[in-house]
Amino acid sequence: MAAPARAGKSATDPGEDIWTEAELAAVRERLNKEVEELRAIISRSESEIASGDITEGAGDDQADAGAKTYEREREIALTLNSRDLLAQNERAIARIDAGTYGVCESCHKPIGKERLQAFPRATLCVACKQREERR
């Protein structure tokens, strides 16, 4: 099993620099900021969805009702997507805390540092992600 992503240990591909405490702190800060933003988006969306339920359909013709239904379903889908991103961010933070950040959950090899810098929620290395997408 690859070493966890802690400063002074290598959870990177050969030839890459190891994660420093400052780099991990920056990743954590970025993830925490996204968590706060996502929680605000989810809260706002849930309020809008709930407030739309009270007045929905009163005196609407079919076109209005259809448009409102479409908008409500769209808002629900966006809220579900935000919840999924929130869970991914929280999971990445937990992996940093556990010292397993940067280790592929499938093959247990290091996830490339560049990949994690571009997509800090990644749980799979490029090879395992490509295999998953082909299925």
mmCIF file of C-alpha atoms in Angstrom:
data_model
loop_
_atom_site.group_PDB
_atom_site.id
_atom_site.type_symbol
_atom_site.label_atom_id
_atom_site.label_comp_id
_atom_site.label_asym_id
_atom_site.label_seq_id
_atom_site.Cartn_x
_atom_site.Cartn_y
_atom_site.Cartn_z
ATOM 1 C CA MET A 1 0.000 0.000 0.000
ATOM 2 C CA ALA A 2 1.256 3.470 -0.858
ATOM 3 C CA ALA A 3 2.278 5.857 1.859
ATOM 4 C CA PRO A 4 -0.348 8.376 2.950
ATOM 5 C CA ALA A 5 -0.185 11.966 1.796
ATOM 6 C CA ARG A 6 1.460 13.590 4.765
ATOM 7 C CA ALA A 7 4.344 15.988 4.631
ATOM 8 C CA GLY A 8 7.592 14.067 4.632
ATOM 9 C CA LYS A 9 6.015 10.931 3.150
ATOM 10 C CA SER A 10 5.455 10.150 -0.498
ATOM 11 C CA ALA A 11 1.990 9.557 -1.879
ATOM 12 C CA THR A 12 2.898 10.910 -5.262
ATOM 13 C CA ASP A 13 3.920 9.381 -8.544
ATOM 14 C CA PRO A 14 7.640 8.731 -9.019
ATOM 15 C CA GLY A 15 9.441 11.942 -9.905
ATOM 16 C CA GLU A 16 6.883 14.201 -8.226
ATOM 17 C CA ASP A 17 7.564 16.260 -5.129
ATOM 18 C CA ILE A 18 6.038 15.039 -1.882
ATOM 19 C CA TRP A 19 3.117 16.888 -0.304
ATOM 20 C CA THR A 20 4.219 19.567 2.126
ATOM 21 C CA GLU A 21 2.229 20.615 5.186
ATOM 22 C CA ALA A 22 1.571 23.965 3.478
ATOM 23 C CA GLU A 23 0.249 22.278 0.326
ATOM 24 C CA LEU A 24 -2.067 20.008 2.312
ATOM 25 C CA ALA A 25 -3.241 23.001 4.338
ATOM 26 C CA ALA A 26 -4.002 24.868 1.109
ATOM 27 C CA VAL A 27 -5.982 21.897 -0.231
ATOM 28 C CA ARG A 28 -7.908 21.666 3.054
ATOM 29 C CA GLU A 29 -8.625 25.423 2.967
ATOM 30 C CA ARG A 30 -9.880 25.191 -0.621
ATOM 31 C CA LEU A 31 -12.110 22.226 0.256
ATOM 32 C CA ASN A 32 -13.448 23.928 3.402
ATOM 33 C CA LYS A 33 -14.287 27.059 1.412
ATOM 34 C CA GLU A 34 -16.175 24.954 -1.129
ATOM 35 C CA VAL A 35 -17.990 23.162 1.725
ATOM 36 C CA GLU A 36 -19.195 26.513 3.102
ATOM 37 C CA GLU A 37 -20.312 27.688 -0.355
ATOM 38 C CA LEU A 38 -22.113 24.414 -1.075
ATOM 39 C CA ARG A 39 -23.927 24.466 2.270
ATOM 40 C CA ALA A 40 -25.142 28.000 1.514
ATOM 41 C CA ILE A 41 -26.291 26.969 -1.977
ATOM 42 C CA ILE A 42 -28.102 23.913 -0.608
ATOM 43 C CA SER A 43 -29.798 25.920 2.127
ATOM 44 C CA ARG A 44 -30.921 28.609 -0.322
ATOM 45 C CA SER A 45 -32.148 26.022 -2.834
ATOM 46 C CA GLU A 46 -34.067 24.049 -0.229
ATOM 47 C CA SER A 47 -35.773 27.260 0.920
ATOM 48 C CA GLU A 48 -36.736 28.127 -2.659
ATOM 49 C CA ILE A 49 -38.061 24.626 -3.287
ATOM 50 C CA ALA A 50 -40.088 24.684 -0.063
ATOM 51 C CA SER A 51 -41.527 28.147 -0.723
ATOM 52 C CA GLY A 52 -42.527 27.112 -4.246
ATOM 53 C CA ASP A 53 -44.584 24.213 -2.894
ATOM 54 C CA ILE A 54 -47.008 26.549 -1.091
ATOM 55 C CA THR A 55 -48.212 28.555 -4.083
ATOM 56 C CA GLU A 56 -47.632 26.048 -6.870
ATOM 57 C CA GLY A 57 -50.529 25.536 -9.247
ATOM 58 C CA ALA A 58 -52.922 28.191 -7.960
ATOM 59 C CA GLY A 59 -54.685 29.507 -11.076
ATOM 60 C CA ASP A 60 -52.017 28.342 -13.546
ATOM 61 C CA ASP A 61 -52.772 27.123 -17.032
ATOM 62 C CA GLN A 62 -51.040 23.990 -18.338
ATOM 63 C CA ALA A 63 -48.073 25.862 -19.810
ATOM 64 C CA ASP A 64 -47.416 27.741 -16.562
ATOM 65 C CA ALA A 65 -47.754 24.562 -14.515
ATOM 66 C CA GLY A 66 -45.360 22.752 -16.859
ATOM 67 C CA ALA A 67 -42.795 25.535 -16.689
ATOM 68 C CA LYS A 68 -43.001 25.620 -12.890
ATOM 69 C CA THR A 69 -42.640 21.837 -12.700
ATOM 70 C CA TYR A 70 -39.597 21.961 -14.981
ATOM 71 C CA GLU A 71 -37.974 24.709 -12.890
ATOM 72 C CA ARG A 72 -38.708 22.860 -9.649
ATOM 73 C CA GLU A 73 -37.230 19.608 -10.982
ATOM 74 C CA ARG A 74 -34.183 21.497 -12.254
ATOM 75 C CA GLU A 75 -33.685 23.126 -8.839
ATOM 76 C CA ILE A 76 -33.995 19.727 -7.126
ATOM 77 C CA ALA A 77 -31.419 18.216 -9.505
ATOM 78 C CA LEU A 78 -28.993 21.089 -8.857
ATOM 79 C CA THR A 79 -29.497 20.693 -5.109
ATOM 80 C CA LEU A 80 -28.784 16.958 -5.313
ATOM 81 C CA ASN A 81 -25.640 17.698 -7.324
ATOM 82 C CA SER A 82 -24.522 20.222 -4.699
ATOM 83 C CA ARG A 83 -25.105 17.633 -1.958
ATOM 84 C CA ASP A 84 -22.982 15.128 -3.866
ATOM 85 C CA LEU A 85 -20.144 17.658 -4.223
ATOM 86 C CA LEU A 86 -20.441 18.483 -0.520
ATOM 87 C CA ALA A 87 -20.071 14.803 0.376
ATOM 88 C CA GLN A 88 -17.039 14.473 -1.923
ATOM 89 C CA ASN A 89 -15.378 17.496 -0.310
ATOM 90 C CA GLU A 90 -16.061 16.226 3.202
ATOM 91 C CA ARG A 91 -14.660 12.834 2.220
ATOM 92 C CA ALA A 92 -11.481 14.443 0.846
ATOM 93 C CA ILE A 93 -11.032 16.389 4.092
ATOM 94 C CA ALA A 94 -11.475 13.153 6.057
ATOM 95 C CA ARG A 95 -8.794 11.493 3.886
ATOM 96 C CA ILE A 96 -6.409 14.375 4.640
ATOM 97 C CA ASP A 97 -7.123 13.924 8.369
ATOM 98 C CA ALA A 98 -6.613 10.148 8.127
ATOM 99 C CA GLY A 99 -3.378 10.518 6.165
ATOM 100 C CA THR A 100 -4.745 8.641 3.143
ATOM 101 C CA TYR A 101 -5.166 11.621 0.842
ATOM 102 C CA GLY A 102 -3.518 10.938 -2.497
ATOM 103 C CA VAL A 103 -3.910 7.152 -2.393
ATOM 104 C CA CYS A 104 -6.123 5.474 -5.023
ATOM 105 C CA GLU A 105 -9.060 3.707 -3.384
ATOM 106 C CA SER A 106 -8.960 0.966 -6.029
ATOM 107 C CA CYS A 107 -5.327 -0.006 -6.606
ATOM 108 C CA HIS A 108 -3.833 1.720 -3.505
ATOM 109 C CA LYS A 109 -1.137 3.386 -5.596
ATOM 110 C CA PRO A 110 -0.446 7.123 -5.430
ATOM 111 C CA ILE A 111 -2.767 9.469 -7.290
ATOM 112 C CA GLY A 112 -0.722 11.958 -9.302
ATOM 113 C CA LYS A 113 -0.164 15.219 -7.484
ATOM 114 C CA GLU A 114 -1.092 17.211 -10.599
ATOM 115 C CA ARG A 115 -4.423 15.365 -10.768
ATOM 116 C CA LEU A 116 -5.192 16.194 -7.139
ATOM 117 C CA GLN A 117 -4.213 19.818 -7.609
ATOM 118 C CA ALA A 118 -6.646 20.047 -10.528
ATOM 119 C CA PHE A 119 -9.366 17.937 -8.879
ATOM 120 C CA PRO A 120 -8.768 17.696 -5.108
ATOM 121 C CA ARG A 121 -11.753 15.375 -4.587
ATOM 122 C CA ALA A 122 -10.241 12.611 -6.751
ATOM 123 C CA THR A 123 -10.316 9.175 -5.131
ATOM 124 C CA LEU A 124 -8.951 7.192 -8.074
ATOM 125 C CA CYS A 125 -5.730 7.397 -10.056
ATOM 126 C CA VAL A 126 -6.038 8.153 -13.773
ATOM 127 C CA ALA A 127 -5.713 4.487 -14.810
ATOM 128 C CA CYS A 128 -8.431 3.291 -12.401
ATOM 129 C CA LYS A 129 -10.733 6.191 -13.343
ATOM 130 C CA GLN A 130 -10.337 5.356 -17.042
ATOM 131 C CA ARG A 131 -11.129 1.713 -16.310
ATOM 132 C CA GLU A 132 -14.220 2.756 -14.343
ATOM 133 C CA GLU A 133 -15.463 4.998 -17.150
ATOM 134 C CA ARG A 134 -15.089 2.229 -19.753
ATOM 135 C CA ARG A 135 -17.490 -0.009 -17.837
#
